Structures are given as C-alpha cells and as structure tokens.
Amino acid sequence: MVSVSAKNLFLFAQKRFLETSAALLKPPKSRWSSSSSSLADCLVKSLDLPLASAVSFSRELGAHQNAVEKADSVLRFLRSCGFGEAQMAKLVTNGPWLLLSNVESNLKPKWEYFREIGLSESVLFSAIAGNSKFFSRSLNSYYKPQIDFLKQYLRTSNALDIAIKRSSWLLTVDRKYFLEPNIDLLLREGVRFDDIGVLMLYQPRTLVMKVEKMAAVVKAVKGLGMEPSSANFIHGVRVMSSMNESTWHKKVENFESLGWSQEDFLSMFVRCPHCLALSEKKIRRTVDFYVNTASVAREVLVSQPLLLQFSVDRRLLPRHSVITILSSKGLLQKGKPVTPFRLSEELFVKRYIMKHVERVPDLMEIYRGSATAQ
C-alpha cells in the first residue's frame, strides 16, 4: 500500500514538472502574437531564413503596428531593385529593423538618388548588403553632402562608381573627422588637387589615418627628397604609411644586401615608391632574374626601378625565352637589354613575335607555352 502511494506521488510530481516546463518554454502572449507568427512565416517563405532566426526577428519586430505589411512591402521593393534572396537575407539578418522602413519616404528615394548620380546596380548591391545601417542615414543631411564632397575629387560618374566599388565605406565614413583634415593638410603641403583624386580613387584608406600620423608621414617623405608637387608624392605617402619603422628598416636592409647603396635606395624610392610595397622574396627573385639570367646590370635596375614590379613568371621569363631564341638565330639587333621587358603586351608581340613568325613559325607557341608552364 505504501509503495503504491509512493509511486502515485512520483507520477504526480513528474506530471507537474512537465507542465511547468512547458509553461516556461511557451512564449508570453504579449511577446508572441499572431502578427509575430505571420511575420515569421513571411521571413521563412520569402528569404528561406532558419525558423529560429525568423522567430527571433519576429518577436523583436512583431509588436509594431502593421509589421507584416511593412516587411512584405520592404521585401517586394528590394526584390524589384534586383536583390536576390541571399542578399536580402543578409540584410535582414544584419539589421532586422530594415523590415519596418517606409519604402516610399525612405528606401525608394535613396535608391533612386544613387542610381541618378551614376552608381551602378552592382556597386549599390555591394554597398547596401555590406552595411546594415545604409538606409538609416538621412538622404538630405548626410548622403547628399557626402557625395558632393567626394565628387570634388572624383569628378566623373565613372570615377565615383569605381571608387565606391573598391571602397564602399566612402559613402559612410566621417569625412569631417577623417577625410577633410587629411586632404586639407596635403593641399597645404603642396600636393596637387588632381593627385588627391587619384589617391581617393585607388588608395582611399591612406586618407582615413589620424591627421597627426599623416603629418608625420608627409614630413618623413619630404625628408627623403620627394617634392609634394610630384605625382609620386602621394604614392610615397601611401607606401610609408602602410609600414612601421621596423618593416621600413627590413626593406632597406634587403636592398642593401642586393648591392644597393643608401643613395641608390633613396633614388629608387623617389622614382618608384611602389617598389617598397613589394615583398622581400619578390624583390630578391626579380633581381636574381635580371642579373643572373638576363644579364642586366644592377645599375640599370637602380635607374629604372619600375622593372622590379614585373612578374617573373608571367612576363619576364616568357619574354626572355623569345629573346633567347631570336638572338640564337641572329634575328635581333643589339639594343637595350631591358626594352623587351618594358613594352606593353601588344607591342612586344608585334615587334618580337609577329615580325619573326615566318622564320620561327612556332615562336608564338613557345611564348604562350612558356607563360603557361610557369
């Protein structure tokens, strides 16, 4: 009798535990309405979101009036602009409050404005998908002044489109804290207005360092003998700002180990700042090719540092193969040894391959095969 009562007591306790657990797991009515449920269904069906994510967003947004209708309107608008399911899912995941936006007064005017100023759809897709707060900024008080500022330096729609494609953060960066102080400093130092545009187009991150660092870098580059009015100055600033003092010294030591003097190094930096951005391994291999394979004097490399930027595998070795064959057949007049390496692809093929293809029929195959083999 006692054992039966104990058993009944255990079953009763177990039942109460399960009922309590179910009650705790069940969302409160105030947080889980039919609107939330409908919104979750909408997100799952429209964006193929995981159910758990859809439920989470719905609980967050479902209490707002007409949440389902607003979300449906936003998704239809994005779809009409060309956004794919994955892109919309990413947008919603990163910023679910986008679903409550007003299409007519917020989303549509911004989309149309950026299309009107020349940004391509693909660039806009990338810029919007990578920034969950893109639509939260004001069109009139933020985006239009931002674009007007950028267009001072990026003067064509095509330049603006390319710059935003490469660095979409230009649309949202705090220009008054970063861009304007650095640009003002460069202009005061004598950097040409057009060169600012080049820097903004190709290496805009140089313009968002702290202005104190920019001032120090400008001073250092000038100290190496480069004039702010020269076209290479902004490239010198970019290269030097990308490395610390230790890295700079390693670059110097690498060139010194290859026979460069201090004067050679400084001359090279002034002529071609990009060379210092090359890896030590790349520089050593390229110098080895010129000196030991192509018999180019080191002094030539010092005076023409641009030669160091060419790819050994894709450019130098294939062209050297052609030159070697033509020389062995006595088909080349003596000239500067680096000329074939400096020519554009079109000119090299015209002067060194097509010109001799009748005497050396397989020359093009040798050239292409050499390039492919690398």
Tab-separated table of C-alpha atoms in Angstrom:
chain	number	residue	atom	x	y	z
A	1	MET	CA	0.000	0.000	0.000
A	2	VAL	CA	2.810	2.339	0.901
A	3	SER	CA	4.731	1.502	-2.281
A	4	VAL	CA	1.647	2.284	-4.420
A	5	SER	CA	1.200	5.682	-2.786
A	6	ALA	CA	4.877	6.454	-3.338
A	7	LYS	CA	4.541	5.514	-6.995
A	8	ASN	CA	1.468	7.733	-7.417
A	9	LEU	CA	3.279	10.568	-5.711
A	10	PHE	CA	6.222	10.209	-8.125
A	11	LEU	CA	3.924	10.217	-11.171
A	12	PHE	CA	2.128	13.290	-9.886
A	13	ALA	CA	5.406	15.129	-9.332
A	14	GLN	CA	6.641	14.173	-12.804
A	15	LYS	CA	3.418	15.447	-14.399
A	16	ARG	CA	3.675	18.767	-12.569
A	17	PHE	CA	7.298	19.163	-13.667
A	18	LEU	CA	6.433	18.647	-17.324
A	19	GLU	CA	3.501	21.069	-17.140
A	20	THR	CA	5.654	23.716	-15.503
A	21	SER	CA	8.449	23.257	-18.057
A	22	ALA	CA	6.013	23.593	-20.936
A	23	ALA	CA	4.604	26.758	-19.438
A	24	LEU	CA	8.082	28.244	-19.058
A	25	LEU	CA	9.034	27.362	-22.619
A	26	LYS	CA	5.855	28.781	-24.101
A	27	PRO	CA	6.371	32.443	-25.179
A	28	PRO	CA	4.320	35.014	-23.257
A	29	LYS	CA	1.246	36.168	-25.138
A	30	SER	CA	2.428	39.763	-25.039
A	31	ARG	CA	5.585	38.823	-26.939
A	32	TRP	CA	4.220	36.206	-29.295
A	33	SER	CA	1.157	37.339	-31.145
A	34	SER	CA	-0.460	36.157	-34.323
A	35	SER	CA	1.301	39.085	-36.009
A	36	SER	CA	4.667	37.715	-34.898
A	37	SER	CA	3.745	34.286	-36.155
A	38	SER	CA	2.708	35.685	-39.533
A	39	LEU	CA	5.938	37.692	-39.766
A	40	ALA	CA	7.990	34.594	-39.025
A	41	ASP	CA	6.125	32.699	-41.757
A	42	CYS	CA	6.772	35.580	-44.153
A	43	LEU	CA	10.523	35.562	-43.468
A	44	VAL	CA	10.828	31.818	-43.794
A	45	LYS	CA	8.904	31.710	-47.078
A	46	SER	CA	10.388	34.849	-48.633
A	47	LEU	CA	14.008	34.546	-47.524
A	48	ASP	CA	14.365	30.897	-46.564
A	49	LEU	CA	15.615	32.014	-43.147
A	50	PRO	CA	16.112	29.361	-40.458
A	51	LEU	CA	12.971	29.111	-38.351
A	52	ALA	CA	14.837	30.071	-35.164
A	53	SER	CA	16.136	33.290	-36.767
A	54	ALA	CA	12.736	34.158	-38.224
A	55	VAL	CA	11.075	33.646	-34.827
A	56	SER	CA	13.727	35.780	-33.112
A	57	PHE	CA	13.283	38.675	-35.556
A	58	SER	CA	9.510	38.371	-35.379
A	59	ARG	CA	9.476	38.629	-31.592
A	60	GLU	CA	11.614	41.737	-31.878
A	61	LEU	CA	9.500	43.416	-34.530
A	62	GLY	CA	6.077	41.822	-34.287
A	63	ALA	CA	4.747	44.188	-31.629
A	64	HIS	CA	4.942	47.112	-34.072
A	65	GLN	CA	1.808	48.069	-35.914
A	66	ASN	CA	1.461	46.580	-39.392
A	67	ALA	CA	4.838	44.820	-39.083
A	68	VAL	CA	3.888	42.081	-41.537
A	69	GLU	CA	2.626	44.530	-44.162
A	70	LYS	CA	5.715	46.733	-43.793
A	71	ALA	CA	8.086	43.774	-44.028
A	72	ASP	CA	6.307	42.474	-47.101
A	73	SER	CA	6.486	45.916	-48.712
A	74	VAL	CA	10.227	46.219	-47.971
A	75	LEU	CA	10.977	42.774	-49.365
A	76	ARG	CA	8.967	43.442	-52.513
A	77	PHE	CA	10.845	46.705	-53.038
A	78	LEU	CA	14.254	45.105	-52.578
A	79	ARG	CA	13.282	42.325	-54.944
A	80	SER	CA	12.135	44.870	-57.548
A	81	CYS	CA	15.554	46.548	-57.314
A	82	GLY	CA	17.215	43.262	-58.186
A	83	PHE	CA	18.299	41.973	-54.790
A	84	GLY	CA	18.468	38.218	-54.599
A	85	GLU	CA	17.167	36.069	-51.777
A	86	ALA	CA	20.607	35.596	-50.222
A	87	GLN	CA	21.349	39.335	-50.319
A	88	MET	CA	18.024	40.198	-48.696
A	89	ALA	CA	18.521	37.514	-46.061
A	90	LYS	CA	21.916	39.011	-45.207
A	91	LEU	CA	20.424	42.488	-44.946
A	92	VAL	CA	17.642	41.339	-42.635
A	93	THR	CA	19.979	39.229	-40.537
A	94	ASN	CA	22.387	42.139	-40.018
A	95	GLY	CA	19.658	44.714	-39.448
A	96	PRO	CA	16.146	43.338	-38.934
A	97	TRP	CA	14.759	46.832	-38.270
A	98	LEU	CA	15.087	47.448	-42.002
A	99	LEU	CA	11.839	45.496	-42.350
A	100	LEU	CA	9.931	48.323	-40.651
A	101	SER	CA	11.218	51.001	-43.051
A	102	ASN	CA	8.870	53.104	-45.132
A	103	VAL	CA	9.528	52.290	-48.767
A	104	GLU	CA	8.151	55.489	-50.290
A	105	SER	CA	9.747	58.001	-47.918
A	106	ASN	CA	12.999	56.196	-47.049
A	107	LEU	CA	14.191	53.322	-49.216
A	108	LYS	CA	12.998	54.343	-52.662
A	109	PRO	CA	14.302	57.965	-52.641
A	110	LYS	CA	17.784	56.799	-51.595
A	111	TRP	CA	17.927	54.053	-54.191
A	112	GLU	CA	16.798	56.426	-56.946
A	113	TYR	CA	19.262	59.134	-55.883
A	114	PHE	CA	22.276	56.837	-56.030
A	115	ARG	CA	21.202	55.484	-59.403
A	116	GLU	CA	20.723	59.036	-60.727
A	117	ILE	CA	24.267	60.111	-59.759
A	118	GLY	CA	25.711	57.198	-61.706
A	119	LEU	CA	26.289	54.358	-59.271
A	120	SER	CA	25.742	51.019	-60.976
A	121	GLU	CA	23.322	48.468	-59.575
A	122	SER	CA	26.120	46.010	-58.792
A	123	VAL	CA	28.002	48.647	-56.766
A	124	LEU	CA	24.843	49.602	-54.906
A	125	PHE	CA	24.065	45.946	-54.150
A	126	SER	CA	27.507	45.518	-52.633
A	127	ALA	CA	27.421	48.790	-50.689
A	128	ILE	CA	23.976	48.130	-49.228
A	129	ALA	CA	24.493	44.429	-48.499
A	130	GLY	CA	27.721	45.188	-46.634
A	131	ASN	CA	26.201	47.897	-44.435
A	132	SER	CA	23.148	47.104	-42.333
A	133	LYS	CA	22.764	50.814	-41.440
A	134	PHE	CA	22.870	52.031	-45.024
A	135	PHE	CA	19.208	53.062	-45.131
A	136	SER	CA	19.202	54.530	-41.627
A	137	ARG	CA	21.179	57.637	-42.644
A	138	SER	CA	19.419	60.751	-43.899
A	139	LEU	CA	19.482	61.352	-47.626
A	140	ASN	CA	19.415	65.150	-47.488
A	141	SER	CA	21.550	65.834	-44.417
A	142	TYR	CA	24.095	63.026	-44.837
A	143	TYR	CA	24.333	61.278	-48.201
A	144	LYS	CA	23.941	64.276	-50.486
A	145	PRO	CA	26.647	66.345	-48.717
A	146	GLN	CA	28.869	63.247	-48.646
A	147	ILE	CA	28.511	62.694	-52.376
A	148	ASP	CA	29.038	66.400	-53.129
A	149	PHE	CA	32.307	66.221	-51.176
A	150	LEU	CA	33.527	63.092	-52.951
A	151	LYS	CA	32.640	64.490	-56.371
A	152	GLN	CA	35.015	67.407	-55.831
A	153	TYR	CA	37.833	64.896	-56.313
A	154	LEU	CA	36.072	62.096	-58.212
A	155	ARG	CA	34.788	64.318	-60.968
A	156	THR	CA	33.015	61.811	-63.196
A	157	SER	CA	30.232	59.342	-62.508
A	158	ASN	CA	32.512	56.545	-63.659
A	159	ALA	CA	35.269	57.545	-61.208
A	160	LEU	CA	32.738	57.740	-58.387
A	161	ASP	CA	31.353	54.311	-59.280
A	162	ILE	CA	34.834	52.748	-59.360
A	163	ALA	CA	35.810	54.324	-56.039
A	164	ILE	CA	32.650	53.132	-54.276
A	165	LYS	CA	33.063	49.682	-55.808
A	166	ARG	CA	36.559	49.424	-54.341
A	167	SER	CA	35.761	51.127	-51.036
A	168	SER	CA	32.035	51.298	-50.298
A	169	TRP	CA	32.812	52.731	-46.859
A	170	LEU	CA	33.482	56.064	-48.598
A	171	LEU	CA	29.702	56.547	-48.530
A	172	THR	CA	29.522	56.403	-44.745
A	173	VAL	CA	32.962	57.413	-43.415
A	174	ASP	CA	33.016	60.521	-41.207
A	175	ARG	CA	34.504	62.912	-43.748
A	176	LYS	CA	34.792	65.814	-41.287
A	177	TYR	CA	36.900	63.751	-38.871
A	178	PHE	CA	39.000	61.785	-41.352
A	179	LEU	CA	38.910	62.894	-44.994
A	180	GLU	CA	38.727	66.672	-44.740
A	181	PRO	CA	41.607	67.210	-42.232
A	182	ASN	CA	43.973	64.929	-44.163
A	183	ILE	CA	43.094	66.397	-47.545
A	184	ASP	CA	43.484	69.936	-46.204
A	185	LEU	CA	46.925	69.010	-44.847
A	186	LEU	CA	48.066	67.523	-48.165
A	187	LEU	CA	46.858	70.540	-50.125
A	188	ARG	CA	48.622	72.950	-47.761
A	189	GLU	CA	51.841	70.985	-48.233
A	190	GLY	CA	51.603	71.444	-51.985
A	191	VAL	CA	50.043	68.193	-53.179
A	192	ARG	CA	48.147	68.771	-56.405
A	193	PHE	CA	44.356	68.723	-56.327
A	194	ASP	CA	44.172	66.065	-59.050
A	195	ASP	CA	46.557	63.819	-57.115
A	196	ILE	CA	44.093	63.816	-54.200
A	197	GLY	CA	41.543	62.415	-56.623
A	198	VAL	CA	43.963	59.687	-57.697
A	199	LEU	CA	44.577	58.743	-54.071
A	200	MET	CA	40.858	58.684	-53.315
A	201	LEU	CA	40.203	56.532	-56.366
A	202	TYR	CA	42.914	53.927	-55.858
A	203	GLN	CA	44.077	54.063	-52.225
A	204	PRO	CA	41.466	55.951	-50.162
A	205	ARG	CA	42.450	54.253	-46.887
A	206	THR	CA	45.501	56.490	-46.855
A	207	LEU	CA	43.112	59.402	-46.295
A	208	VAL	CA	41.478	57.995	-43.159
A	209	MET	CA	44.524	57.773	-40.896
A	210	LYS	CA	44.726	60.142	-37.935
A	211	VAL	CA	45.813	63.577	-39.101
A	212	GLU	CA	48.755	63.506	-36.679
A	213	LYS	CA	50.088	60.385	-38.370
A	214	MET	CA	49.506	61.916	-41.796
A	215	ALA	CA	51.566	64.963	-40.786
A	216	ALA	CA	54.422	62.719	-39.601
A	217	VAL	CA	54.363	60.630	-42.792
A	218	VAL	CA	54.339	63.716	-45.021
A	219	LYS	CA	57.316	65.114	-43.140
A	220	ALA	CA	59.209	61.821	-43.496
A	221	VAL	CA	58.535	61.518	-47.232
A	222	LYS	CA	59.649	65.098	-47.807
A	223	GLY	CA	62.770	64.323	-45.786
A	224	LEU	CA	63.655	61.573	-48.257
A	225	GLY	CA	63.817	64.097	-51.049
A	226	MET	CA	60.383	63.835	-52.612
A	227	GLU	CA	58.536	67.021	-53.545
A	228	PRO	CA	54.806	67.237	-52.633
A	229	SER	CA	54.035	68.606	-56.093
A	230	SER	CA	55.407	65.493	-57.800
A	231	ALA	CA	52.978	62.826	-58.982
A	232	ASN	CA	54.805	60.180	-56.937
A	233	PHE	CA	54.453	62.001	-53.622
A	234	ILE	CA	51.024	60.584	-52.789
A	235	HIS	CA	52.321	57.094	-53.573
A	236	GLY	CA	55.263	57.700	-51.270
A	237	VAL	CA	52.838	58.725	-48.532
A	238	ARG	CA	50.717	55.638	-49.133
A	239	VAL	CA	53.661	53.229	-49.040
A	240	MET	CA	55.314	54.751	-45.992
A	241	SER	CA	52.038	54.936	-44.049
A	242	SER	CA	51.473	51.215	-44.650
A	243	MET	CA	54.541	50.056	-42.708
A	244	ASN	CA	56.112	50.632	-39.317
A	245	GLU	CA	59.715	51.616	-38.658
A	246	SER	CA	60.863	48.014	-38.250
A	247	THR	CA	59.392	46.989	-41.617
A	248	TRP	CA	60.946	50.010	-43.302
A	249	HIS	CA	64.408	49.073	-41.994
A	250	LYS	CA	63.960	45.495	-43.223
A	251	LYS	CA	63.178	46.827	-46.698
A	252	VAL	CA	66.339	48.937	-46.636
A	253	GLU	CA	68.467	46.025	-45.434
A	254	ASN	CA	67.063	43.756	-48.146
A	255	PHE	CA	68.093	46.149	-50.904
A	256	GLU	CA	71.484	46.752	-49.291
A	257	SER	CA	72.103	43.003	-49.284
A	258	LEU	CA	71.476	43.043	-53.050
A	259	GLY	CA	74.066	45.755	-53.612
A	260	TRP	CA	72.008	48.932	-53.296
A	261	SER	CA	73.704	51.833	-51.534
A	262	GLN	CA	71.791	54.269	-49.331
A	263	GLU	CA	71.764	56.731	-52.209
A	264	ASP	CA	70.519	54.034	-54.591
A	265	PHE	CA	67.697	53.189	-52.223
A	266	LEU	CA	66.574	56.808	-51.808
A	267	SER	CA	66.764	57.371	-55.566
A	268	MET	CA	64.608	54.297	-56.148
A	269	PHE	CA	62.026	55.419	-53.591
A	270	VAL	CA	61.694	58.827	-55.235
A	271	ARG	CA	61.383	57.288	-58.714
A	272	CYS	CA	59.098	54.370	-57.817
A	273	PRO	CA	57.677	54.281	-54.267
A	274	HIS	CA	55.615	51.189	-55.167
A	275	CYS	CA	58.799	49.097	-55.171
A	276	LEU	CA	58.926	49.242	-51.389
A	277	ALA	CA	55.493	47.649	-51.206
A	278	LEU	CA	56.849	44.518	-52.888
A	279	SER	CA	57.742	41.564	-50.688
A	280	GLU	CA	61.397	40.873	-49.925
A	281	LYS	CA	61.083	37.468	-51.600
A	282	LYS	CA	59.634	39.024	-54.764
A	283	ILE	CA	62.409	41.620	-54.942
A	284	ARG	CA	65.199	39.084	-54.452
A	285	ARG	CA	63.807	36.742	-57.119
A	286	THR	CA	63.303	39.553	-59.623
A	287	VAL	CA	66.792	40.973	-59.114
A	288	ASP	CA	68.227	37.463	-59.450
A	289	PHE	CA	66.454	37.035	-62.802
A	290	TYR	CA	67.676	40.316	-64.235
A	291	VAL	CA	71.267	39.996	-63.037
A	292	ASN	CA	71.913	36.260	-63.431
A	293	THR	CA	69.522	35.224	-66.231
A	294	ALA	CA	69.028	38.313	-68.397
A	295	SER	CA	72.486	39.818	-67.721
A	296	VAL	CA	71.067	43.216	-66.800
A	297	ALA	CA	73.437	45.378	-64.758
A	298	ARG	CA	72.312	46.310	-61.264
A	299	GLU	CA	72.850	49.981	-62.145
A	300	VAL	CA	70.102	49.679	-64.748
A	301	LEU	CA	67.676	48.434	-62.089
A	302	VAL	CA	68.669	51.318	-59.824
A	303	SER	CA	67.920	53.837	-62.559
A	304	GLN	CA	64.747	52.054	-63.729
A	305	PRO	CA	63.125	50.619	-60.571
A	306	LEU	CA	59.825	50.091	-62.400
A	307	LEU	CA	61.448	46.924	-63.777
A	308	LEU	CA	61.223	45.357	-60.322
A	309	GLN	CA	57.420	45.338	-60.409
A	310	PHE	CA	57.061	42.966	-63.353
A	311	SER	CA	56.135	39.332	-62.714
A	312	VAL	CA	58.980	36.893	-63.254
A	313	ASP	CA	56.670	34.015	-64.219
A	314	ARG	CA	54.028	35.793	-66.260
A	315	ARG	CA	56.155	38.398	-68.036
A	316	LEU	CA	59.933	38.203	-67.692
A	317	LEU	CA	60.674	34.513	-68.263
A	318	PRO	CA	58.323	34.098	-71.281
A	319	ARG	CA	59.770	37.178	-72.967
A	320	HIS	CA	63.321	36.096	-72.167
A	321	SER	CA	62.609	32.749	-73.895
A	322	VAL	CA	61.601	34.580	-77.072
A	323	ILE	CA	64.615	36.901	-76.955
A	324	THR	CA	66.978	33.968	-76.423
A	325	ILE	CA	65.631	32.119	-79.481
A	326	LEU	CA	65.725	35.188	-81.714
A	327	SER	CA	69.254	36.037	-80.585
A	328	SER	CA	70.465	32.488	-81.263
A	329	LYS	CA	69.196	32.820	-84.845
A	330	GLY	CA	70.789	36.222	-85.332
A	331	LEU	CA	67.425	37.943	-85.788
A	332	LEU	CA	67.887	40.709	-83.216
A	333	GLN	CA	69.858	43.885	-83.487
A	334	LYS	CA	71.782	44.847	-80.414
A	335	GLY	CA	69.802	47.195	-78.176
A	336	LYS	CA	68.993	47.944	-74.584
A	337	PRO	CA	68.556	44.621	-72.757
A	338	VAL	CA	65.519	45.756	-70.792
A	339	THR	CA	63.493	47.150	-73.709
A	340	PRO	CA	61.590	43.869	-74.386
A	341	PHE	CA	60.557	43.698	-70.726
A	342	ARG	CA	59.201	47.237	-70.593
A	343	LEU	CA	56.976	47.061	-73.672
A	344	SER	CA	53.238	46.531	-73.438
A	345	GLU	CA	51.970	43.063	-74.334
A	346	GLU	CA	50.629	44.321	-77.667
A	347	LEU	CA	53.897	45.959	-78.687
A	348	PHE	CA	56.037	43.040	-77.556
A	349	VAL	CA	54.024	40.566	-79.611
A	350	LYS	CA	54.126	42.892	-82.632
A	351	ARG	CA	57.869	43.629	-82.518
A	352	TYR	CA	59.326	40.357	-81.305
A	353	ILE	CA	56.886	37.639	-82.371
A	354	MET	CA	54.742	38.621	-85.347
A	355	LYS	CA	57.730	40.260	-87.038
A	356	HIS	CA	59.681	36.975	-86.982
A	357	VAL	CA	56.881	34.417	-87.147
A	358	GLU	CA	57.714	33.428	-90.767
A	359	ARG	CA	61.263	32.468	-89.839
A	360	VAL	CA	60.311	30.981	-86.482
A	361	PRO	CA	56.777	29.589	-87.028
A	362	ASP	CA	56.384	28.172	-83.535
A	363	LEU	CA	57.522	31.362	-81.773
A	364	MET	CA	54.049	32.238	-80.502
A	365	GLU	CA	53.542	28.705	-79.193
A	366	ILE	CA	56.902	28.917	-77.414
A	367	TYR	CA	55.931	32.250	-75.893
A	368	ARG	CA	52.485	31.141	-74.766
A	369	GLY	CA	53.774	27.773	-73.628
A	370	SER	CA	56.488	29.371	-71.580
A	371	ALA	CA	53.996	31.642	-69.908
A	372	THR	CA	51.596	28.756	-69.233
A	373	ALA	CA	54.328	26.471	-67.923
A	374	GLN	CA	55.188	28.929	-65.231
